[in-house]
Tab-separated table of C-alpha atoms in Angstrom:
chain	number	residue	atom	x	y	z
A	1064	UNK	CA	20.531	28.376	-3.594
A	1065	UNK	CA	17.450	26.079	-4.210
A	1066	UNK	CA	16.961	23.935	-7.075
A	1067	UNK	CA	14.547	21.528	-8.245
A	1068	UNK	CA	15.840	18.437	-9.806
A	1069	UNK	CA	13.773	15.566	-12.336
A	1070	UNK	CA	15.764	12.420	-11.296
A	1071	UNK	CA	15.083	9.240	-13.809
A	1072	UNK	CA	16.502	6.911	-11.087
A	1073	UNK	CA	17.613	7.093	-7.280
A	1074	UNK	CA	21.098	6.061	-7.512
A	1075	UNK	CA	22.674	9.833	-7.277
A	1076	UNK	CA	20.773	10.446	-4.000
A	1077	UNK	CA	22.296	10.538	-0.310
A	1078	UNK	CA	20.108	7.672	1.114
A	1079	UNK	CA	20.245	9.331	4.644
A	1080	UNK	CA	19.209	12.435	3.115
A	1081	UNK	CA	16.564	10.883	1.420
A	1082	UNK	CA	15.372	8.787	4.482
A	1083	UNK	CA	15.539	12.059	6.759
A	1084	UNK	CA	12.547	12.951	5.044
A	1085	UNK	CA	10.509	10.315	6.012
A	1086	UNK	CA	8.547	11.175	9.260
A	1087	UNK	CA	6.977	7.840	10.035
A	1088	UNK	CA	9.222	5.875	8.857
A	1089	UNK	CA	7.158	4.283	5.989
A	1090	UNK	CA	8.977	1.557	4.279
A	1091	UNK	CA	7.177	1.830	0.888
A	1092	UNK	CA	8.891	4.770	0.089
A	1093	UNK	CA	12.097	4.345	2.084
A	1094	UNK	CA	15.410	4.645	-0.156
A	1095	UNK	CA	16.144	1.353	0.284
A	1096	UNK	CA	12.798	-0.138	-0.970
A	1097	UNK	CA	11.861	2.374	-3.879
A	1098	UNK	CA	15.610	2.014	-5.093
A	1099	UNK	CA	15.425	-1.720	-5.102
A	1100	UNK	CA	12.852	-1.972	-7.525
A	1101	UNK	CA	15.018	0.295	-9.667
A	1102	UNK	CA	18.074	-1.834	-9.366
A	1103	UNK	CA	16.602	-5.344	-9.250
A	1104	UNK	CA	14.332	-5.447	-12.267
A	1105	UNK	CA	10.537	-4.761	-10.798
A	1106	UNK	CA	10.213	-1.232	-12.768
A	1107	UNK	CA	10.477	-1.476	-16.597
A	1108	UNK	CA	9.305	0.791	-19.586
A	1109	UNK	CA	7.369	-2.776	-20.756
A	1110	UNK	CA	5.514	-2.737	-17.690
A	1111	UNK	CA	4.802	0.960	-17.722
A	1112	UNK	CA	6.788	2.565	-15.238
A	1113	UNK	CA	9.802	5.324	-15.839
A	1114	UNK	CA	11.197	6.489	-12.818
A	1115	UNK	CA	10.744	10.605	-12.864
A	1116	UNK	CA	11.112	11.519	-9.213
A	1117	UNK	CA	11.078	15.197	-8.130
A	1118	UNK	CA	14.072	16.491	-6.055
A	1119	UNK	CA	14.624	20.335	-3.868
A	1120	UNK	CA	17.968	20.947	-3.246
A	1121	UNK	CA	19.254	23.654	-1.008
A	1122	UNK	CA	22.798	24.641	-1.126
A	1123	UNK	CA	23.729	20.864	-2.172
A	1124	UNK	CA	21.548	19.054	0.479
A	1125	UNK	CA	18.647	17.021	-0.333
A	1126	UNK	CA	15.400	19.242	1.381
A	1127	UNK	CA	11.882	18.014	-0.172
A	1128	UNK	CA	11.479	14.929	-2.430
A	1129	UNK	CA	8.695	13.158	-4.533
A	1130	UNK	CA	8.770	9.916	-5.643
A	1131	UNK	CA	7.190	9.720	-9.221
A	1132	UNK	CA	6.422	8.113	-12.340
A	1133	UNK	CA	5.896	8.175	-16.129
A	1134	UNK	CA	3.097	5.478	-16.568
A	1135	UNK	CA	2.331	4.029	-19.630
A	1136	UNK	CA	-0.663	1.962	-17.689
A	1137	UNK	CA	-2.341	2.160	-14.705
A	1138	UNK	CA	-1.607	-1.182	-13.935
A	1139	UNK	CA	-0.080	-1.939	-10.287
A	1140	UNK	CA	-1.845	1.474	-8.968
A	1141	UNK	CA	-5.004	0.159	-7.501
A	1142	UNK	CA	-6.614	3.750	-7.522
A	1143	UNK	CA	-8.140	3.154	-10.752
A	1144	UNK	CA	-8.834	5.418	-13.920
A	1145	UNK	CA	-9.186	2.941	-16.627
A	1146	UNK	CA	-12.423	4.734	-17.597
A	1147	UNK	CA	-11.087	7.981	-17.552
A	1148	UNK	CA	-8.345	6.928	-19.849
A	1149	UNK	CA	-11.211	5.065	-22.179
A	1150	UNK	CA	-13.342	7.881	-22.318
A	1151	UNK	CA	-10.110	10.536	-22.944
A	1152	UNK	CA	-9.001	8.502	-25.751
A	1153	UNK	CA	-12.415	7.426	-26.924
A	1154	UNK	CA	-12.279	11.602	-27.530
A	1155	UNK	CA	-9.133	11.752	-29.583
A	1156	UNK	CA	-6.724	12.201	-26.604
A	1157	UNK	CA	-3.714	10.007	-25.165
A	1158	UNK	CA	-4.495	9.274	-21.744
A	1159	UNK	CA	-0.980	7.801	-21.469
A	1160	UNK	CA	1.476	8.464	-20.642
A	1161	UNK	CA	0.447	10.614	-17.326
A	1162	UNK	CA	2.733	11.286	-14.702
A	1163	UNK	CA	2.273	9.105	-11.073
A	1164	UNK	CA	3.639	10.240	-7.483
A	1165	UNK	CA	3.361	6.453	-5.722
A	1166	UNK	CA	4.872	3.467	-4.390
A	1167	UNK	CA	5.234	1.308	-6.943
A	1168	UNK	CA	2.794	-1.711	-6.431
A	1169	UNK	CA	1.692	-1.050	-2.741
A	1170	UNK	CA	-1.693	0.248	-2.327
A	1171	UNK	CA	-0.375	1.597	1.467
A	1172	UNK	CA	-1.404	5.050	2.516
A	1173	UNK	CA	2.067	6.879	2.897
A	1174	UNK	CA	3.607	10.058	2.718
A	1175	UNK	CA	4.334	11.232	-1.100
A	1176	UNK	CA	6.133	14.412	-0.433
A	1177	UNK	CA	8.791	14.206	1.364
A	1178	UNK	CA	9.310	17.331	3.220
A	1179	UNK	CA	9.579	18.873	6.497
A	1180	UNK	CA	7.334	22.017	6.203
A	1181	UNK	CA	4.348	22.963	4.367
A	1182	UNK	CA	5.962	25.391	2.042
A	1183	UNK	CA	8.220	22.550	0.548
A	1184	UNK	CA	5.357	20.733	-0.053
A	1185	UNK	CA	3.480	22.874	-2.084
A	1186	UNK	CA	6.456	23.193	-4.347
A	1187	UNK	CA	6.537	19.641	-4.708
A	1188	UNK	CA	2.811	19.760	-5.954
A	1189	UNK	CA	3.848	23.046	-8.162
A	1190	UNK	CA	6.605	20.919	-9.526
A	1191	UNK	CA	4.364	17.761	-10.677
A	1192	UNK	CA	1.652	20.560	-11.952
A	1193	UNK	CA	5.317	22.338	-14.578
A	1194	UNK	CA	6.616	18.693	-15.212
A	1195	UNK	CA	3.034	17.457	-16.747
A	1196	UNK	CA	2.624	20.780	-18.788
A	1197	UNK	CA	5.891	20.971	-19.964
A	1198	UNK	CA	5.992	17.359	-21.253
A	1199	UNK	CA	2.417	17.437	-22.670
A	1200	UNK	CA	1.018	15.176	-20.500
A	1201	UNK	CA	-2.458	14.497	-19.972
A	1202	UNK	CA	-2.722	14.188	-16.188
A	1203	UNK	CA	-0.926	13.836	-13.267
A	1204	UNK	CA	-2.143	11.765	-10.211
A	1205	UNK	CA	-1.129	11.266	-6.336
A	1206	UNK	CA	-2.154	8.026	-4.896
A	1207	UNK	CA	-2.670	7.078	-1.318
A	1208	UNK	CA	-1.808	10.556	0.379
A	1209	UNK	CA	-1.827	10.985	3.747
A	1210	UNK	CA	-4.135	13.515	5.265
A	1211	UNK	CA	-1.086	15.484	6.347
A	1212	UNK	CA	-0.216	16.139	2.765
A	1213	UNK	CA	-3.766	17.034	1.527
A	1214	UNK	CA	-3.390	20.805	2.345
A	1215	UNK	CA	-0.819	21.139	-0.263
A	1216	UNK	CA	-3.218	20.290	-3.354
A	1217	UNK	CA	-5.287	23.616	-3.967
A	1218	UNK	CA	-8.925	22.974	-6.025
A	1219	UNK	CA	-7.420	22.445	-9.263
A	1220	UNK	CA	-6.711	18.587	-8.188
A	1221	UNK	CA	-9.639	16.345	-7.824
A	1222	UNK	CA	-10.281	14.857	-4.716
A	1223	UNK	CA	-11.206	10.961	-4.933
A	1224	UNK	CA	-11.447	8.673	-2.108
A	1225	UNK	CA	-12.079	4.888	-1.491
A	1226	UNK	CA	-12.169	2.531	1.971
A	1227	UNK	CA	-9.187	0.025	2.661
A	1228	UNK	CA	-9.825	-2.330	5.947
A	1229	UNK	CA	-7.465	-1.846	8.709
A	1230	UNK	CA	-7.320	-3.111	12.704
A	1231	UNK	CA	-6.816	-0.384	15.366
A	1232	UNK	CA	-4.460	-1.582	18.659
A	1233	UNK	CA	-6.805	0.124	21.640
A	1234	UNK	CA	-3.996	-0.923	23.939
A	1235	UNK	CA	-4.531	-4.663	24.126
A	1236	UNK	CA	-2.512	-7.151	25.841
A	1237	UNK	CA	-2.966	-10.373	24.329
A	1238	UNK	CA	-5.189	-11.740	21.390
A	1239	UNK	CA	-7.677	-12.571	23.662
A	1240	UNK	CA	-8.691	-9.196	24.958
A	1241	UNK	CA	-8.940	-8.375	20.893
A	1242	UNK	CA	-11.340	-10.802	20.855
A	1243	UNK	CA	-13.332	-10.242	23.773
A	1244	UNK	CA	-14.366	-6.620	22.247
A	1245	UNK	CA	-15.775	-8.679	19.161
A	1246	UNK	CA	-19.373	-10.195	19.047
A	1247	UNK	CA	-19.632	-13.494	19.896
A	1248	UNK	CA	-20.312	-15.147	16.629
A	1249	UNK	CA	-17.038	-13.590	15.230
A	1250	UNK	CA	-14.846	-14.412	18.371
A	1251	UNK	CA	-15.674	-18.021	17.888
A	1252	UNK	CA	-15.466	-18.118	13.875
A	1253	UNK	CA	-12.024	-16.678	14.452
A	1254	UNK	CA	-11.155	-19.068	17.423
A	1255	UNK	CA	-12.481	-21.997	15.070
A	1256	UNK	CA	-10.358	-20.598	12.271
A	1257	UNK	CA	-6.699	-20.673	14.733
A	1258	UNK	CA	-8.307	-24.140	15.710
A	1259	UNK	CA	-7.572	-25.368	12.153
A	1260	UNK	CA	-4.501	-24.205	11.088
A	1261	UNK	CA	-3.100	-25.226	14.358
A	1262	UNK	CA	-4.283	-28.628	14.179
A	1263	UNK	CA	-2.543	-28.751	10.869
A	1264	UNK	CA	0.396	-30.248	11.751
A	1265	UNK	CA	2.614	-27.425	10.112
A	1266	UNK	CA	4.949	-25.485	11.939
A	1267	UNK	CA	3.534	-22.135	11.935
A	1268	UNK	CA	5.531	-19.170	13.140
A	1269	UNK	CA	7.036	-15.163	12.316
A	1270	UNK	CA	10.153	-14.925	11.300
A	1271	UNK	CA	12.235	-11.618	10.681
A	1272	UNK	CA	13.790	-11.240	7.403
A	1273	UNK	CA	17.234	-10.762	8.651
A	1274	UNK	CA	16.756	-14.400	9.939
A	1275	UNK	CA	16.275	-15.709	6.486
A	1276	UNK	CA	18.008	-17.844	4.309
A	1277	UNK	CA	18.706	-17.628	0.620
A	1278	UNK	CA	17.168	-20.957	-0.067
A	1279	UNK	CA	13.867	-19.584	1.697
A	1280	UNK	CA	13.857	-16.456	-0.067
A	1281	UNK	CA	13.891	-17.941	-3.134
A	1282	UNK	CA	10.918	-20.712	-1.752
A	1283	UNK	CA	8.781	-17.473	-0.470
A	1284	UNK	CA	9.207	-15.804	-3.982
A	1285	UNK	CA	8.338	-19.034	-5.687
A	1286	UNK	CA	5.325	-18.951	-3.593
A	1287	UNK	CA	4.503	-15.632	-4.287
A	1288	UNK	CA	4.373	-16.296	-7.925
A	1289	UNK	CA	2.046	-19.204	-7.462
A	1290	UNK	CA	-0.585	-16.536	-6.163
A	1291	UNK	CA	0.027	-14.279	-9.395
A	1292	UNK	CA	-0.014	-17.138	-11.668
A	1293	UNK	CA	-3.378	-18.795	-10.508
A	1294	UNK	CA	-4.921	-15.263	-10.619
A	1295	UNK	CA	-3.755	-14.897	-14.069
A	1296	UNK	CA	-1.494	-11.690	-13.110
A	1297	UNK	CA	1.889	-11.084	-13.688
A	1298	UNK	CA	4.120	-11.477	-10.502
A	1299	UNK	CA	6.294	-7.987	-10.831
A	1300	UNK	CA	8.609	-8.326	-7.609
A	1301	UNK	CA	11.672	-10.468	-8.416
A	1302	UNK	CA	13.805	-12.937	-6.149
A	1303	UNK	CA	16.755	-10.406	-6.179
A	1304	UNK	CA	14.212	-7.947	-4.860
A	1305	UNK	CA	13.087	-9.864	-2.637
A	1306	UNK	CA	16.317	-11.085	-1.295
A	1307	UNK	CA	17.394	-7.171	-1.429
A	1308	UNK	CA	14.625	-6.587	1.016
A	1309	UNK	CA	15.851	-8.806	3.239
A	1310	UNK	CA	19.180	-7.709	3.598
A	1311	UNK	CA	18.253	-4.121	3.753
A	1312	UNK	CA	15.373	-3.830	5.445
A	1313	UNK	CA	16.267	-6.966	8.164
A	1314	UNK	CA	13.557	-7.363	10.845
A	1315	UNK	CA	11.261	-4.324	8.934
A	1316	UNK	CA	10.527	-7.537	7.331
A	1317	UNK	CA	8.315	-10.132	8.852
A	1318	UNK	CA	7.174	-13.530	7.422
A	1319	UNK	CA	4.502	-15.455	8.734
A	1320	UNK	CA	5.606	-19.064	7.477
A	1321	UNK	CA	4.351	-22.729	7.497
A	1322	UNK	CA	6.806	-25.370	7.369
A	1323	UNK	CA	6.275	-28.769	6.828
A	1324	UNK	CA	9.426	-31.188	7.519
A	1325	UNK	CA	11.392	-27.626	7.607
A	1326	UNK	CA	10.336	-26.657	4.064
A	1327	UNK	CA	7.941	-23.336	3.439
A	1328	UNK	CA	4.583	-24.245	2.066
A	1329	UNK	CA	2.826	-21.011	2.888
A	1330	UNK	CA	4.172	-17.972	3.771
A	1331	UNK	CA	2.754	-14.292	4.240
A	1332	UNK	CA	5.010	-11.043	3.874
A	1333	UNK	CA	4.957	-8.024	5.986
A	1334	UNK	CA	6.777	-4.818	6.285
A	1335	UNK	CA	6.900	-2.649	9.489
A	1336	UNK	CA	6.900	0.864	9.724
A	1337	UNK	CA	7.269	2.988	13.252
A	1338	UNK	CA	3.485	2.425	14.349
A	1339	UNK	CA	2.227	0.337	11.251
A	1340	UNK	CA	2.532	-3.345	10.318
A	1341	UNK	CA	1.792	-3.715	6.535
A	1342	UNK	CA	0.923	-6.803	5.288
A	1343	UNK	CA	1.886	-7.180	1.405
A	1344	UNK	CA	2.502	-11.240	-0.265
A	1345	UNK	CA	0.785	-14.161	0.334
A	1346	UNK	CA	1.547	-17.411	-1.685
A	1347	UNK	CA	0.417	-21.545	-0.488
A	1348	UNK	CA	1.014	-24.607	-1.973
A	1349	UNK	CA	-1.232	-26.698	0.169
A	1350	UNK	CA	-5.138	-26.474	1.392
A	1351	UNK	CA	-5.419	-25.823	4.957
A	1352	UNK	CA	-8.691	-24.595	6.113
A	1353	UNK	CA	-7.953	-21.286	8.399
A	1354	UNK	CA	-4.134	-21.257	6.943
A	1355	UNK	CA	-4.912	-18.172	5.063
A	1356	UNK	CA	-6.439	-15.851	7.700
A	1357	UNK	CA	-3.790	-17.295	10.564
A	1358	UNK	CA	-0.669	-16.451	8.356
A	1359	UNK	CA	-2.389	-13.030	6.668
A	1360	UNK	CA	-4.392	-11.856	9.621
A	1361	UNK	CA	-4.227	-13.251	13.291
A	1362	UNK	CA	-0.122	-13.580	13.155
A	1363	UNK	CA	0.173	-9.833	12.326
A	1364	UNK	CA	-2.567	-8.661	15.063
A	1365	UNK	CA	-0.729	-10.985	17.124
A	1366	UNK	CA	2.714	-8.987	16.322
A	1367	UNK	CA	1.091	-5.382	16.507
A	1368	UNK	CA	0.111	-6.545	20.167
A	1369	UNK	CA	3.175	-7.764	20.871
A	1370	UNK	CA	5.587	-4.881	19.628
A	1371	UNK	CA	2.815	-1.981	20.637
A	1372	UNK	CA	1.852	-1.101	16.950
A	1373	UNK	CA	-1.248	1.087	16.387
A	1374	UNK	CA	-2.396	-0.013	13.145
A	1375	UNK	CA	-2.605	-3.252	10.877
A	1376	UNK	CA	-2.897	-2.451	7.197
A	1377	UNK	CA	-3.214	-6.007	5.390
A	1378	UNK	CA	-3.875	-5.036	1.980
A	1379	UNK	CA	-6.604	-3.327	-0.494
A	1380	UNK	CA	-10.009	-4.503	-1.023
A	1381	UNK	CA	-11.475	-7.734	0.832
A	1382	UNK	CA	-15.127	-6.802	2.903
A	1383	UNK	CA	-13.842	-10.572	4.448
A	1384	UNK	CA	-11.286	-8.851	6.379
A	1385	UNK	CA	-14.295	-7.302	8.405
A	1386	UNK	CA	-15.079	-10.491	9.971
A	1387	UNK	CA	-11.430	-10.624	11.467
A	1388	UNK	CA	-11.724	-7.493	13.606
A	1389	UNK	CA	-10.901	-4.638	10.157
A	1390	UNK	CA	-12.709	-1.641	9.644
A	1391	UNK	CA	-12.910	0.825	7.008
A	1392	UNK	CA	-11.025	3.616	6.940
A	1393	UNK	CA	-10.940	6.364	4.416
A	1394	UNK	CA	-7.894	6.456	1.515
A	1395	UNK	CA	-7.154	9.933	-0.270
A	1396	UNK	CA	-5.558	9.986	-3.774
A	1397	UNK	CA	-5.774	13.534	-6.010
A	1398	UNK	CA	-5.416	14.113	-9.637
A	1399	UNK	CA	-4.498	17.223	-12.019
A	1400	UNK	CA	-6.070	16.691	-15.413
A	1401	UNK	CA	-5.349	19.459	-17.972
A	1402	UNK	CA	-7.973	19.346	-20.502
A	1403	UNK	CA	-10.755	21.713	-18.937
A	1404	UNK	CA	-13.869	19.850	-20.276
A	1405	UNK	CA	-12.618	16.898	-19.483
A	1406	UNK	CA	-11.302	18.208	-15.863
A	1407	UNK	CA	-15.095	18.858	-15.311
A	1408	UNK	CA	-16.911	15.721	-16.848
A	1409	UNK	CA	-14.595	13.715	-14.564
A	1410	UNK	CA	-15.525	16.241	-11.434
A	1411	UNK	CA	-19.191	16.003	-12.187
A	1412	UNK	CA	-18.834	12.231	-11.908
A	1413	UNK	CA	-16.787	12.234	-8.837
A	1414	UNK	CA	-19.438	13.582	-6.984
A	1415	UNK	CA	-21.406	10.703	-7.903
A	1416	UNK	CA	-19.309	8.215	-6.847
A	1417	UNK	CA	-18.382	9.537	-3.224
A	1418	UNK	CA	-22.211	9.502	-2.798
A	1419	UNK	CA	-22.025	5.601	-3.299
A	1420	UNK	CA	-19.058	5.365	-1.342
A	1421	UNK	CA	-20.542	7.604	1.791
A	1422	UNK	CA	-23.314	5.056	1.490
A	1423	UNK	CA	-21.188	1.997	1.164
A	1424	UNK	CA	-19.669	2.825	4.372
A	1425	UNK	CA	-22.650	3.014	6.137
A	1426	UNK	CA	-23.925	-0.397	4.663
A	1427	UNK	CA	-20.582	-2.010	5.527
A	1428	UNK	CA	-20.713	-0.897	9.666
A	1429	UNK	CA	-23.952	-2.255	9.926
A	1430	UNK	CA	-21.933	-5.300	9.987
A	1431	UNK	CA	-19.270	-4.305	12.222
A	1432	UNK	CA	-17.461	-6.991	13.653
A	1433	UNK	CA	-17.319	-5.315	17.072
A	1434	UNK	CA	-19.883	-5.887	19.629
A	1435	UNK	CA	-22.135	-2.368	20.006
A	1436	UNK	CA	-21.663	-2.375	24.033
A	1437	UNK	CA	-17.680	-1.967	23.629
A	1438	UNK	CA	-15.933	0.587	22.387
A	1439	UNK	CA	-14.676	0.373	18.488
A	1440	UNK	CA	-11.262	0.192	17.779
């Protein structure tokens, strides 16, 4: 017998089970991960997120899943709709809440449903379509889809996309054959750049989270913070997540540190999936020309080399990151609204804005960081 379940938090799920469905090993929406936010403070009502995950069950065994949200905001989603929500309730509507199939705070293309086979899928997609019509919902959205999943959305969901900068591994052996393939004003900005935060005088180095004390946890979440605070944000990941992470996840976590008389002053955070390094928190308490792009950037293209990943993902936004040797590459998110007219005004101007984007692309690898005679990554 098969049964759909609404779940309002992870804790009755078989973690293995849950995991099983996880084809490339993804950490953002690994059991461990998505259920440590649940457990360790990082998802509350006051910040706008209610756990409503979608869960098939066949015969008592866990067989399609969809992590998912009641949003009261779109805040910590970073595929944005604030003007659709303006405009909806600028009309007499409530944009809010909507219903959300993400990872909570990670802008990381992932899979969203969890399934084995196609057919599962689509029921996953039929069961956010009942859940958002049967609560009265405005919308429901799916953000950062993998193009594996896109199939199971039929032309009822918008299609939206945006550009995120990632570096492709072509099979090199050291950094230095990454930057031979670069043009030469970029191979010596970034050699300059390793120049300075070498000369530092911090100790510079990755460390894997298993390896990790308690004391340094809490010094890499205190830096962490700092970045939030000086942006005028609010830091949402606590120190018993972030400790959590550490002793679930052990060396799927990676820290690029600097250390000065043994004590962390910068620090960037990473997670690893089977082919994919993600980089995720950055936080300094000193100014050290080239710090940031050595800890963020040329420490994780150093690791993808050395463990034989494919692909670097640091992080949303930042055209900078072109300079270091990242591209753009395409991001999918797609979104059910139920109000016809305003299904169609949103459509209309969709069109418009993947015009801009098409051409946005083309502007941006006119400045590829890759030298024309060799081949792009």
């Amino acid at each position: 017998m098969t049964e759909i379940h609404v779940l309002d938090n992870l804790a009755s799920v078989d973690a293995a089970q849950w995991d099983a469905l996880i084809a490339d090993g993804n950490p953002f929406v690994c059991y461990a991960f998505l259920r440590g936010m649940e457990e360790h403070g990082c998802l509350r009502h006051d910040y706008g997120w209610q756990a409503h995950h979608l869960a098939i069950y066949h015969d008592g065994k866990l067989v399609a899943a969809a992590p998912a949200y009641l949003k009261g905001n779109s805040h910590g989603e970073f595929v944005f709709d604030f003007s659709w929500a303006n405009a909806f309730e600028r009309a007499g509507g409530d944009y809010y809440p909507k219903l959300l199939g993400a990872a909570p705070y990670s802008p990381v293309p992932g899979p969203r449903l969890l399934a084995t086979n196609d057919t599962d899928k689509r029921k996953l997609v039929a069961g956010l379509v009942a859940e958002t019509e049967r609560l009265g919902l405005s919308s429901a959205h799916v953000n950062f889809l993998l193009e594996a999943d896109l199939p199971a959305f039929d032309e009822r969901w918008l299609q939206r996309f945006d550009w995120q900068f990632h570096w492709h591994n072509r099979g090199y052996r050291h950094f230095e054959a990454f930057l031979t393939g670069l043009t030469g004003k970029k191979r010596k900005n970034i050699r300059q750049e390793r120049r300075q935060a070498s000369d530092s005088g911090l100790q510079i180095a990755m460390e894997a989270g298993s390896t990790i004390s308690d004391s340094d946890w809490r010094a890499l979440h205190a830096l962490y913070e700092t970045t939030f605070d000086m942006k005028g944000n609010h830091a949402a990941m606590t120190l018993p997540f972030f400790r959590h992470l550490g002793r679930s996840l052990g060396d799927r976590v990676q820290v690029a540190t600097a250390r000065m008389d043994g004590r962390i002053v910068a620090m960037a955070l990473f997670m690893v999936g089977n082919s994919t390094l993600y980089g995720r928190y950055w936080g300094s308490v000193v100014e050290v020309p080239g710090l940031h792009f050595e800890l963020c950037y040329y420490l994780g293209i150093e690791f993808c080399i050395a463990n034989q990943l494919q692909t670097f993902e640091p992080g949303a936004q930042g055209e900078h990151k072109m300079a270091r040797g990242f591209l753009p590459t395409r991001t999918h998110s797609r979104h059910y609204l139920v109000n016809e007219s305003f299904d169609l005004a949103v459509r209309n101007a969709l069109v418009h804005e993947a015009h801009s984007r098409e051409a946005y692309y083309e502007e941006l690898m006119e400045h590829s960081p890759y030298a024309p005679t060799r081949p792009r990554p």
